[in-house]
């Protein structure tokens, strides 16, 4: 029998309908119910109350199927005088364990059959025993993966129809680059893994922006031994022969204060801005330059600041930024080492003539909507076929830089994860966006996502991941959750930065200490911050909290509510920190639905992409305000005036 290469192995259907399971969960002693159930249904009920001990994924599938086979076979062997399976079920049934099993079925990879499928009994052989071929047969019938494609190794890929068309398009021109625009949940990672089946692993380079993204992507690939690099690692390798000092100096942890930079490079004041703040502004200008397509530093790279700069002051600021840039990328000649980050390396690489070595025949890039212009310049001039995967609706921070016009593009709109209910949430957002693609999102997964509309902004009754728009929303919900006595965690990788944000707010308000957090850096005083957040209703709540005496000591008390690692309970985070994750339940907090200024197309773009990204993180349940439809319509009308 051929080996199937896909996610079909991780799915199993129990021969019991959800309606009958709910009735069982309401009865502590459901004797009459068992008398009217088939052996397969009874075996399914007994299985449910034991699923919490089975693990997850393929392990749970194998164990579940074995348990069902044994229970049904035992029931079939019992004669008229023997103890029946129904009698044993009455003795063994535990309603609490059954409820617990029901609550985690989908997380484990198990589902109930429909009543129609239960009655059809396609899961039984002629002798009444369990049919081991049923699982794969049924999953292929109800799931989005319906097309079988044979691989060079003789295995079979199970793909959705859109995925199979992309595989065919790739095979027709294997040496040509292609960009795949795929909505959330359309199976881009599965498609990447499928395409690699037709490539030479040692000649295939998989690239990702961060180490976390790379780890998650390669961990889900079916075919091992591909070469995997972050863009920083690739830049370091390619620059080593031409700029060895730069490659060796790369260090994400080296820190140099703005005061040291200003002193060593003899930076002076610019207008009313002191040298230390000048150094901080220049540092941000260099970051913007490194993520742009500009050849030299210029005024466009200067970040927004509250202080007004004359043309001469702007020229001086650019000169100082250029001085820091040259000190960063040149061999060390100063008393301090200037930090070299990944974006410095990538900018230097883009300014050179270096390309990805032709020892690689194919390059695969995920999350391409996050790529900067320098990275795309490197990819588009390299000799091999470069296959990029992205979703422009998940680009929250700014514009999506497109591949070269000569590159083929294909679209995937059919979700293999979410059901039809998600169409009602995501399609109005897609339709309202002023510039991005308008292809409708199609729910095709066999796991329906339950969309719940809420009216009151309160802590969800059951554990959920609460996603907010900004650090201000984080601050509000951090206090709300801790005040409610709820144990919760901050999304992975963002806790330390969020704590710095809160500390900077408190110190700025109470003692006027200049903040260092990237979102507060622009504001030298609390009054300036309040002016800048004049239209932010959530900020008003935080300011009122400060006026009531909220300080570092109270913050320390609130921090006691935090768990260091999520244990499947409540979580809190910003949408931008949740983009590469999925959660069983997601709540989109009200601050994501703030008013947008009239004519602010970029602000509307960011809001739409945030809501799309946050909503598409939900696997089983999505909580949204009841007014979401009216909000989309009114904001679109306001922006388009």
Coordinates of C-alpha atoms in Angstrom, one line a residue:
X1 CA 0.0 0.0 0.0
X2 CA 1.3 3.5 -0.9
X3 CA 2.4 5.8 1.9
X4 CA 0.3 9.0 2.2
X5 CA 2.3 12.1 2.8
X6 CA 0.2 14.7 4.6
X7 CA -1.9 15.4 7.6
X8 CA -4.5 12.7 7.1
X9 CA -2.8 10.5 9.6
X10 CA -3.6 13.0 12.4
X11 CA -7.4 12.8 12.1
X12 CA -9.9 10.3 13.5
X13 CA -13.7 10.1 13.6
X14 CA -15.6 8.5 16.5
X15 CA -18.7 6.5 15.5
X16 CA -21.0 8.6 17.7
X17 CA -22.9 11.8 16.8
X18 CA -22.4 15.0 18.7
X19 CA -26.2 15.3 19.6
X20 CA -26.2 11.9 21.3
X21 CA -22.9 12.7 23.0
X22 CA -24.4 15.9 24.5
X23 CA -27.4 13.8 25.8
X24 CA -24.9 11.4 27.5
X25 CA -23.0 14.3 29.1
X26 CA -26.3 15.4 30.8
X27 CA -27.0 12.0 32.4
X28 CA -25.0 10.6 35.3
X29 CA -26.7 7.2 34.8
X30 CA -27.7 6.9 31.1
X31 CA -28.9 3.3 31.3
X32 CA -31.7 3.5 28.8
X33 CA -29.5 5.3 26.4
X34 CA -26.9 2.5 26.2
X35 CA -29.7 0.0 25.6
X36 CA -30.6 1.8 22.5
X37 CA -27.1 2.3 21.1
X38 CA -25.1 0.0 18.8
X39 CA -21.9 -1.6 20.0
X40 CA -19.9 0.9 17.8
X41 CA -21.7 3.9 19.5
X42 CA -21.1 2.5 23.0
X43 CA -17.4 1.9 22.2
X44 CA -17.2 5.4 20.9
X45 CA -18.7 6.8 24.2
X46 CA -16.3 4.7 26.3
X47 CA -13.4 6.0 24.1
X48 CA -14.4 9.6 24.7
X49 CA -14.0 9.3 28.5
X50 CA -10.4 8.0 28.1
X51 CA -9.1 10.3 25.4
X52 CA -7.3 12.6 27.8
X53 CA -4.8 9.9 28.4
X54 CA -4.0 9.2 24.8
X55 CA -1.7 12.0 23.9
X56 CA -2.2 14.0 20.6
X57 CA -1.9 13.7 16.9
X58 CA -0.9 10.3 15.3
X59 CA -0.3 8.8 18.8
X60 CA -3.9 9.5 19.8
X61 CA -5.3 8.3 16.4
X62 CA -3.5 4.9 16.6
X63 CA -4.5 4.4 20.3
X64 CA -8.1 5.4 19.6
X65 CA -8.5 3.1 16.7
X66 CA -7.1 0.2 18.6
X67 CA -9.5 0.8 21.6
X68 CA -12.5 1.0 19.3
X69 CA -11.4 -2.2 17.5
X70 CA -11.0 -4.1 20.7
X71 CA -14.3 -2.9 22.3
X72 CA -16.4 -3.6 19.2
X73 CA -14.8 -7.0 18.7
X74 CA -15.4 -7.9 22.4
X75 CA -19.1 -6.8 22.0
X76 CA -19.5 -8.9 18.9
X77 CA -18.1 -12.0 20.6
X78 CA -20.6 -11.9 23.5
X79 CA -23.4 -14.4 23.3
X80 CA -26.9 -14.0 24.6
X81 CA -25.9 -15.4 28.0
X82 CA -22.8 -13.2 28.3
X83 CA -22.4 -9.8 29.7
X84 CA -23.2 -7.3 26.9
X85 CA -21.1 -4.2 26.0
X86 CA -24.1 -2.0 27.0
X87 CA -24.1 -3.6 30.5
X88 CA -20.4 -3.0 30.9
X89 CA -20.8 0.6 29.7
X90 CA -23.4 1.2 32.4
X91 CA -20.9 0.0 35.0
X92 CA -17.9 1.9 33.6
X93 CA -19.4 5.2 32.4
X94 CA -18.2 8.3 34.3
X95 CA -20.0 11.4 33.2
X96 CA -17.3 13.8 34.5
X97 CA -14.6 11.9 32.5
X98 CA -16.9 11.9 29.5
X99 CA -17.4 15.7 29.7
X100 CA -13.6 16.2 30.1
X101 CA -13.0 14.1 27.0
X102 CA -15.6 15.9 25.0
X103 CA -14.0 19.3 25.8
X104 CA -10.6 18.3 24.3
X105 CA -11.5 16.0 21.4
X106 CA -10.7 18.5 18.7
X107 CA -7.4 19.5 20.3
X108 CA -6.3 15.9 20.3
X109 CA -7.4 15.3 16.7
X110 CA -10.7 13.4 17.2
X111 CA -14.2 14.3 15.9
X112 CA -17.7 12.9 16.1
X113 CA -19.3 11.6 13.0
X114 CA -22.6 13.1 11.8
X115 CA -25.8 11.2 12.6
X116 CA -26.1 10.3 8.9
X117 CA -22.6 8.8 8.8
X118 CA -23.2 6.9 12.1
X119 CA -26.3 5.3 10.7
X120 CA -24.5 4.4 7.4
X121 CA -22.0 2.2 9.5
X122 CA -19.4 2.4 6.7
X123 CA -16.9 2.1 9.5
X124 CA -17.8 -1.6 10.0
X125 CA -16.8 -4.7 8.0
X126 CA -19.3 -7.3 7.0
X127 CA -18.7 -9.3 10.2
X128 CA -19.4 -6.2 12.4
X129 CA -15.9 -5.5 13.4
X130 CA -14.0 -2.2 12.9
X131 CA -12.8 -1.4 9.4
X132 CA -9.2 0.1 9.6
X133 CA -9.5 1.5 6.1
X134 CA -12.5 3.7 7.1
X135 CA -10.5 6.5 8.7
X136 CA -8.5 7.4 5.7
X137 CA -11.5 6.8 3.4
X138 CA -13.7 9.1 5.4
X139 CA -11.1 11.9 6.0
X140 CA -10.5 12.1 2.3
X141 CA -14.2 12.4 1.7
X142 CA -15.0 15.2 4.1
X143 CA -11.7 17.1 4.3
X144 CA -10.4 19.7 1.9
X145 CA -7.5 17.4 0.8
X146 CA -9.2 15.5 -2.0
X147 CA -6.6 15.4 -4.8
X148 CA -3.9 12.7 -4.8
X149 CA -0.6 13.4 -6.5
X150 CA 2.2 10.8 -6.8
X151 CA 5.7 11.8 -5.8
X152 CA 9.0 10.6 -7.3
X153 CA 9.5 8.4 -4.3
X154 CA 6.2 6.6 -5.0
X155 CA 4.3 8.2 -2.1
X156 CA 0.9 10.0 -2.5
X157 CA 0.3 13.6 -1.5
X158 CA -3.2 14.5 -0.5
X159 CA -3.9 18.1 -1.6
X160 CA -6.7 20.6 -1.9
X161 CA -7.7 21.4 -5.5
X162 CA -5.9 24.8 -5.4
X163 CA -2.8 23.2 -3.9
X164 CA -2.7 20.6 -6.7
X165 CA -3.0 23.3 -9.4
X166 CA 0.1 25.0 -7.9
X167 CA 2.0 21.8 -7.8
X168 CA 1.2 21.2 -11.5
X169 CA 2.2 24.8 -12.3
X170 CA 5.5 24.3 -10.5
X171 CA 6.2 21.0 -12.2
X172 CA 5.5 22.5 -15.6
X173 CA 8.3 25.1 -15.1
X174 CA 10.5 23.8 -12.3
X175 CA 13.3 26.3 -13.0
X176 CA 11.0 29.4 -12.9
X177 CA 10.3 31.5 -9.8
X178 CA 6.8 31.8 -8.5
X179 CA 5.0 33.7 -5.7
X180 CA 2.0 32.1 -3.9
X181 CA -0.5 34.5 -2.2
X182 CA -2.4 32.3 0.2
X183 CA -5.0 33.3 2.8
X184 CA -4.7 32.2 6.4
X185 CA -5.4 28.5 6.9
X186 CA -5.0 27.6 3.2
X187 CA -2.2 25.1 4.0
X188 CA 0.8 27.0 2.8
X189 CA 3.2 25.0 5.0
X190 CA 1.7 21.7 3.7
X191 CA 2.2 23.0 0.2
X192 CA 5.8 23.9 0.9
X193 CA 6.4 20.4 2.2
X194 CA 4.7 18.9 -0.8
X195 CA 6.7 20.9 -3.3
X196 CA 10.0 19.8 -1.6
X197 CA 9.0 16.2 -2.5
X198 CA 9.9 17.1 -6.1
X199 CA 13.2 18.8 -5.3
X200 CA 16.6 17.6 -4.3
X201 CA 16.9 18.3 -0.5
X202 CA 20.6 19.1 -0.5
X203 CA 20.0 21.6 -3.3
X204 CA 17.0 23.3 -1.7
X205 CA 17.5 26.3 0.5
X206 CA 14.6 27.2 3.0
X207 CA 14.7 30.7 4.3
X208 CA 12.8 32.5 7.1
X209 CA 13.1 35.9 8.7
X210 CA 13.6 34.7 12.3
X211 CA 15.0 31.6 14.0
X212 CA 11.5 30.9 15.5
X213 CA 9.9 31.0 12.1
X214 CA 12.6 28.8 10.7
X215 CA 12.3 26.2 13.5
X216 CA 8.5 26.1 13.2
X217 CA 8.6 25.7 9.4
X218 CA 11.4 23.0 9.2
X219 CA 9.8 21.1 12.1
X220 CA 6.7 20.6 10.0
X221 CA 8.4 19.5 6.8
X222 CA 8.0 15.9 5.9
X223 CA 11.2 15.6 3.9
X224 CA 14.2 16.3 6.0
X225 CA 17.8 17.3 5.2
X226 CA 16.9 20.5 3.4
X227 CA 19.3 23.4 4.0
X228 CA 17.7 25.9 6.3
X229 CA 18.9 29.4 7.1
X230 CA 17.6 32.7 8.5
X231 CA 18.3 35.7 6.2
X232 CA 20.8 36.9 8.8
X233 CA 22.7 33.6 8.6
X234 CA 22.6 33.7 4.8
X235 CA 23.9 37.3 4.7
X236 CA 26.7 36.5 7.2
X237 CA 27.8 33.5 5.0
X238 CA 27.8 35.5 1.7
X239 CA 29.5 38.6 3.2
X240 CA 32.3 36.5 4.9
X241 CA 34.6 36.5 1.8
X242 CA 34.2 40.3 1.0
X243 CA 33.6 41.8 4.5
X244 CA 34.9 39.3 7.0
X245 CA 35.1 41.9 9.8
X246 CA 31.4 42.6 9.4
X247 CA 30.3 39.0 9.3
X248 CA 32.3 38.2 12.5
X249 CA 31.0 41.3 14.2
X250 CA 27.3 40.4 13.9
X251 CA 25.9 40.2 17.4
X252 CA 22.2 40.6 18.4
X253 CA 23.1 41.0 22.1
X254 CA 25.8 43.6 22.1
X255 CA 24.5 46.9 23.5
X256 CA 26.0 50.4 23.3
X257 CA 24.3 53.3 24.9
X258 CA 23.3 56.4 22.9
X259 CA 25.5 58.5 25.2
X260 CA 28.5 56.4 24.3
X261 CA 27.8 56.7 20.6
X262 CA 27.3 60.5 20.8
X263 CA 30.6 60.9 22.8
X264 CA 32.8 58.6 20.6
X265 CA 31.6 60.0 17.3
X266 CA 31.5 63.6 18.6
X267 CA 27.8 64.1 17.8
X268 CA 26.6 67.6 18.6
X269 CA 23.1 69.0 19.3
X270 CA 20.7 69.4 16.4
X271 CA 18.4 72.4 17.0
X272 CA 17.0 71.9 20.5
X273 CA 17.7 68.1 20.5
X274 CA 20.6 67.1 22.7
X275 CA 23.4 64.7 21.4
X276 CA 22.1 61.6 23.2
X277 CA 18.7 62.0 21.7
X278 CA 20.3 62.7 18.3
X279 CA 22.1 59.4 18.5
X280 CA 18.8 57.6 19.3
X281 CA 17.1 59.3 16.3
X282 CA 20.0 58.4 14.0
X283 CA 19.8 54.8 15.2
X284 CA 16.2 54.6 14.1
X285 CA 17.0 56.4 10.8
X286 CA 19.6 53.7 10.0
X287 CA 17.1 51.0 10.7
X288 CA 14.6 52.6 8.3
X289 CA 17.4 53.0 5.7
X290 CA 18.4 49.3 6.1
X291 CA 14.8 48.2 5.4
X292 CA 14.4 50.6 2.3
X293 CA 15.6 50.3 -1.2
X294 CA 17.6 53.5 -1.0
X295 CA 21.3 53.4 -1.9
X296 CA 22.4 56.1 0.5
X297 CA 21.0 57.5 3.7
X298 CA 18.7 60.5 3.1
X299 CA 16.0 62.6 4.7
X300 CA 13.3 60.1 3.9
X301 CA 14.9 57.7 6.3
X302 CA 14.5 60.0 9.3
X303 CA 11.9 58.8 11.8
X304 CA 8.9 60.9 12.8
X305 CA 9.7 63.0 15.9
X306 CA 7.8 65.6 17.8
X307 CA 10.5 68.3 17.4
X308 CA 10.4 70.4 14.3
X309 CA 13.6 70.3 12.2
X310 CA 14.7 72.9 9.7
X311 CA 16.1 71.8 6.3
X312 CA 19.6 72.4 7.6
X313 CA 18.9 70.5 10.9
X314 CA 17.6 67.6 8.8
X315 CA 20.8 67.6 6.7
X316 CA 22.9 67.6 9.8
X317 CA 20.9 64.7 11.2
X318 CA 21.4 62.7 8.0
X319 CA 25.2 63.4 8.2
X320 CA 25.3 62.1 11.8
X321 CA 23.3 59.0 10.8
X322 CA 25.7 58.4 8.0
X323 CA 28.6 58.7 10.4
X324 CA 27.1 56.1 12.7
X325 CA 26.3 53.8 9.7
X326 CA 29.9 53.9 8.5
X327 CA 31.3 53.3 12.0
X328 CA 29.0 50.3 12.2
X329 CA 30.0 48.6 9.0
X330 CA 33.7 49.5 8.9
X331 CA 36.5 47.6 10.6
X332 CA 36.8 48.6 14.3
X333 CA 38.8 51.7 14.8
X334 CA 37.0 53.1 17.8
X335 CA 37.2 52.5 21.6
X336 CA 33.8 50.8 21.5
X337 CA 32.4 48.1 19.3
X338 CA 29.3 49.2 17.4
X339 CA 26.5 46.6 17.3
X340 CA 26.0 44.9 14.0
X341 CA 22.5 43.5 13.5
X342 CA 21.0 41.3 10.9
X343 CA 19.4 44.2 9.0
X344 CA 22.8 45.8 8.8
X345 CA 24.2 42.7 7.1
X346 CA 21.2 42.4 4.7
X347 CA 21.6 46.0 3.6
X348 CA 25.3 45.5 2.9
X349 CA 24.5 42.4 1.0
X350 CA 21.8 44.1 -1.1
X351 CA 24.3 46.9 -1.9
X352 CA 26.8 44.4 -3.2
X353 CA 26.6 42.2 -6.3
X354 CA 26.5 38.9 -4.3
X355 CA 23.8 36.4 -5.1
X356 CA 22.7 33.1 -3.5
X357 CA 25.1 30.4 -4.6
X358 CA 24.1 28.3 -7.7
X359 CA 24.7 25.2 -5.7
X360 CA 21.1 25.6 -4.7
X361 CA 18.5 25.0 -7.5
X362 CA 15.5 26.1 -5.5
X363 CA 14.9 28.7 -2.7
X364 CA 11.8 28.6 -0.6
X365 CA 10.7 31.5 1.5
X366 CA 7.7 31.6 3.9
X367 CA 6.0 34.7 5.3
X368 CA 7.2 36.7 2.4
X369 CA 4.8 39.6 3.2
X370 CA 7.3 40.5 6.0
X371 CA 10.3 40.9 3.7
X372 CA 12.1 44.2 3.2
X373 CA 13.1 45.6 -0.1
X374 CA 16.8 44.7 0.3
X375 CA 15.8 41.0 0.9
X376 CA 13.6 41.0 -2.2
X377 CA 16.4 42.6 -4.2
X378 CA 18.7 39.8 -3.2
X379 CA 16.1 37.1 -4.0
X380 CA 15.1 38.5 -7.4
X381 CA 18.6 38.8 -8.7
X382 CA 19.7 35.3 -7.6
X383 CA 20.0 32.6 -10.4
X384 CA 17.8 29.9 -8.9
X385 CA 14.0 29.4 -8.8
X386 CA 12.8 31.4 -5.8
X387 CA 9.4 30.3 -4.5
X388 CA 7.8 32.7 -2.0
X389 CA 4.7 32.2 0.1
X390 CA 2.8 35.0 1.8
X391 CA -0.5 36.6 2.7
X392 CA -0.6 40.3 2.2
X393 CA -3.5 40.6 4.7
X394 CA -1.1 39.5 7.4
X395 CA 1.3 42.4 6.9
X396 CA 0.4 44.8 9.7
X397 CA 3.4 47.0 10.1
X398 CA 3.5 48.6 6.6
X399 CA 3.3 48.1 2.9
X400 CA 3.9 44.7 1.2
X401 CA 6.8 44.9 -1.1
X402 CA 6.1 42.9 -4.3
X403 CA 8.2 40.5 -6.2
X404 CA 9.5 41.6 -9.6
X405 CA 6.7 41.9 -12.2
X406 CA 8.2 39.0 -14.3
X407 CA 7.6 36.6 -11.4
X408 CA 4.5 34.3 -11.8
X409 CA 1.9 34.7 -9.1
X410 CA -0.8 32.2 -8.0
X411 CA -3.5 32.6 -5.4
X412 CA -5.0 30.2 -2.9
X413 CA -8.3 31.2 -1.2
X414 CA -9.7 27.8 0.0
X415 CA -9.0 27.3 3.7
X416 CA -8.2 23.7 4.8
X417 CA -8.6 24.7 8.4
X418 CA -11.6 26.9 9.0
X419 CA -15.2 26.2 8.1
X420 CA -17.8 28.4 6.4
X421 CA -18.5 30.5 9.5
X422 CA -15.2 32.3 9.1
X423 CA -16.3 33.6 5.7
X424 CA -18.8 35.9 7.4
X425 CA -16.0 37.5 9.5
X426 CA -13.1 37.6 7.0
X427 CA -14.8 38.4 3.7
X428 CA -16.3 41.8 4.8
X429 CA -12.7 42.8 5.9
X430 CA -11.3 41.7 2.5
X431 CA -14.0 43.5 0.7
X432 CA -13.5 46.7 2.7
X433 CA -9.8 46.9 2.1
X434 CA -9.0 49.8 -0.2
X435 CA -6.1 48.3 -2.2
X436 CA -5.4 44.6 -1.6
X437 CA -6.7 41.7 -3.6
X438 CA -10.4 41.1 -3.4
X439 CA -10.6 37.3 -4.0
X440 CA -13.2 35.9 -1.5
X441 CA -12.0 33.7 1.3
X442 CA -13.5 30.2 1.2
X443 CA -14.0 28.1 4.3
X444 CA -13.3 24.5 3.3
X445 CA -12.1 22.9 6.5
X446 CA -14.2 20.2 8.2
X447 CA -13.5 21.8 11.6
X448 CA -16.1 24.6 11.9
X449 CA -14.9 27.6 13.9
X450 CA -17.7 28.8 16.2
X451 CA -18.1 32.6 15.9
X452 CA -19.4 34.1 19.1
X453 CA -20.6 37.8 19.2
X454 CA -20.2 39.6 22.5
X455 CA -21.8 42.9 23.6
X456 CA -19.9 43.5 26.9
X457 CA -16.2 44.0 27.1
X458 CA -15.4 41.6 29.9
X459 CA -13.1 38.7 30.6
X460 CA -14.3 35.6 28.7
X461 CA -16.0 33.0 30.8
X462 CA -13.7 30.3 29.5
X463 CA -10.0 30.4 28.8
X464 CA -9.2 32.3 25.6
X465 CA -6.3 34.2 24.0
X466 CA -7.2 37.9 24.1
X467 CA -5.7 39.8 21.2
X468 CA -5.4 43.6 21.4
X469 CA -4.2 46.3 19.0
X470 CA -1.4 48.0 20.9
X471 CA 0.6 48.2 24.2
X472 CA -2.2 50.4 25.6
X473 CA -4.7 47.7 25.1
X474 CA -2.2 45.3 26.6
X475 CA -1.9 47.5 29.7
X476 CA -5.7 47.8 30.1
X477 CA -6.3 44.0 29.8
X478 CA -3.3 43.2 31.9
X479 CA -4.9 45.2 34.8
X480 CA -8.4 43.8 34.0
X481 CA -7.2 40.2 34.1
X482 CA -5.1 40.6 37.3
X483 CA -7.9 42.5 39.0
X484 CA -10.3 39.6 38.1
X485 CA -7.9 37.2 39.8
X486 CA -7.3 35.3 36.6
X487 CA -4.0 33.5 36.0
X488 CA -2.8 34.3 32.6
X489 CA 0.4 34.5 30.4
X490 CA 1.8 37.0 27.9
X491 CA 2.3 35.7 24.4
X492 CA 5.6 34.0 23.8
X493 CA 8.5 36.4 23.4
X494 CA 6.8 39.6 24.2
X495 CA 6.6 39.7 28.0
X496 CA 9.9 41.5 28.7
X497 CA 9.2 44.3 26.2
X498 CA 5.7 44.8 27.5
X499 CA 7.0 45.1 31.1
X500 CA 9.5 47.7 29.9
X501 CA 6.6 49.6 28.3
X502 CA 4.7 49.6 31.6
X503 CA 7.7 50.6 33.6
X504 CA 8.6 53.4 31.2
X505 CA 5.0 54.7 31.4
X506 CA 5.0 54.8 35.2
X507 CA 8.4 56.5 35.4
X508 CA 7.6 59.0 32.7
X509 CA 4.4 60.0 34.5
X510 CA 5.7 60.1 38.1
X511 CA 9.3 61.3 37.7
X512 CA 9.6 62.5 34.1
X513 CA 12.3 59.9 33.2
X514 CA 12.7 59.9 29.4
X515 CA 11.4 56.5 28.0
X516 CA 13.4 54.1 25.9
X517 CA 10.6 51.9 24.7
X518 CA 10.3 52.1 20.9
X519 CA 6.6 53.2 21.2
X520 CA 7.3 55.9 23.8
X521 CA 10.6 57.1 22.6
X522 CA 9.2 60.0 20.6
X523 CA 7.7 61.6 23.7
X524 CA 10.1 63.5 26.1
X525 CA 7.3 64.3 28.6
X526 CA 4.0 62.8 29.8
X527 CA 2.1 65.9 28.4
X528 CA 3.6 65.3 25.0
X529 CA 2.5 61.7 25.2
X530 CA -1.0 62.7 26.2
X531 CA -1.2 65.1 23.3
X532 CA 0.0 62.4 20.9
X533 CA -2.6 60.0 22.3
X534 CA -5.4 62.5 22.3
X535 CA -7.7 60.3 20.2
X536 CA -6.9 57.1 22.1
X537 CA -9.7 56.2 24.5
X538 CA -7.7 53.3 26.0
X539 CA -4.8 55.7 26.8
X540 CA -7.4 57.8 28.8
X541 CA -8.0 54.8 31.0
X542 CA -4.3 54.3 31.6
X543 CA -3.9 58.0 32.5
X544 CA -6.8 57.9 34.9
X545 CA -5.2 54.9 36.5
X546 CA -1.9 56.8 36.9
X547 CA -3.8 59.7 38.4
X548 CA -5.2 57.4 41.0
X549 CA -1.7 56.6 42.1
X550 CA -0.7 53.5 40.1
X551 CA 3.0 53.0 40.6
X552 CA 5.8 50.4 40.4
X553 CA 4.8 48.7 43.6
X554 CA 1.2 48.2 42.3
X555 CA 2.7 46.9 39.1
X556 CA 4.7 44.3 41.0
X557 CA 1.5 43.1 42.7
X558 CA -0.3 42.8 39.3
X559 CA 2.7 40.8 37.9
X560 CA 2.0 38.1 40.4
X561 CA -1.0 37.1 38.3
X562 CA 1.3 36.1 35.4
X563 CA 2.3 32.6 34.5
X564 CA 5.7 32.3 32.9
X565 CA 4.5 29.7 30.4
X566 CA 1.0 29.2 29.0
X567 CA -0.7 26.1 30.2
X568 CA -3.6 26.3 27.8
X569 CA -5.4 28.9 29.9
X570 CA -5.9 32.7 29.4
X571 CA -3.3 34.5 27.3
X572 CA -2.8 38.1 26.4
X573 CA -1.0 39.7 23.5
X574 CA -1.0 42.0 20.5
X575 CA -2.1 40.7 17.1
X576 CA 1.4 41.4 15.7
X577 CA 2.9 38.9 18.2
X578 CA 0.4 36.2 17.3
X579 CA 0.8 36.1 13.5
X580 CA 2.6 32.7 13.3
X581 CA 0.4 30.9 15.9
X582 CA -3.0 29.3 16.3
X583 CA -5.1 29.2 19.4
X584 CA -8.2 27.1 20.3
X585 CA -10.1 30.2 21.3
X586 CA -9.5 33.9 20.4
X587 CA -11.1 37.1 21.6
X588 CA -10.6 40.2 19.5
X589 CA -10.6 43.0 22.1
X590 CA -12.6 46.2 21.5
X591 CA -9.5 48.4 21.1
X592 CA -9.0 46.7 17.7
X593 CA -12.2 48.5 16.6
X594 CA -11.2 52.1 17.3
X595 CA -12.2 54.9 15.0
X596 CA -10.0 55.8 12.1
X597 CA -9.4 59.4 11.0
X598 CA -11.2 60.5 7.9
X599 CA -9.1 59.8 4.9
X600 CA -6.5 57.8 6.7
X601 CA -6.1 54.9 4.2
X602 CA -2.9 53.6 5.8
X603 CA -4.6 53.5 9.2
X604 CA -7.5 51.6 7.7
X605 CA -5.2 49.2 6.0
X606 CA -3.5 48.4 9.3
X607 CA -6.8 47.9 11.1
X608 CA -8.2 45.6 8.5
X609 CA -5.0 43.5 8.4
X610 CA -4.9 43.4 12.2
X611 CA -8.5 42.1 12.4
X612 CA -8.0 39.6 9.6
X613 CA -4.8 38.3 11.2
X614 CA -6.2 38.1 14.7
X615 CA -9.5 36.5 13.6
X616 CA -7.7 33.9 11.5
X617 CA -5.7 32.7 14.5
X618 CA -8.7 31.0 16.0
X619 CA -9.0 27.2 15.5
X620 CA -12.3 26.4 17.3
X621 CA -13.8 29.6 18.7
X622 CA -13.7 33.3 17.8
X623 CA -15.2 36.0 20.0
X624 CA -15.9 39.3 18.2
X625 CA -18.0 42.4 19.1
X626 CA -21.6 42.2 17.9
X627 CA -21.1 45.5 16.1
X628 CA -18.2 44.3 13.8
X629 CA -20.3 44.5 10.6
X630 CA -21.5 48.1 11.3
X631 CA -17.9 49.1 12.3
X632 CA -16.4 47.9 9.0
X633 CA -19.1 49.7 7.0
X634 CA -18.9 53.0 8.9
X635 CA -15.0 53.1 8.9
X636 CA -14.9 52.3 5.2
X637 CA -17.3 55.1 4.5
X638 CA -15.3 57.5 6.6
X639 CA -11.9 56.6 5.1
X640 CA -13.2 56.8 1.5
X641 CA -14.7 60.3 1.9

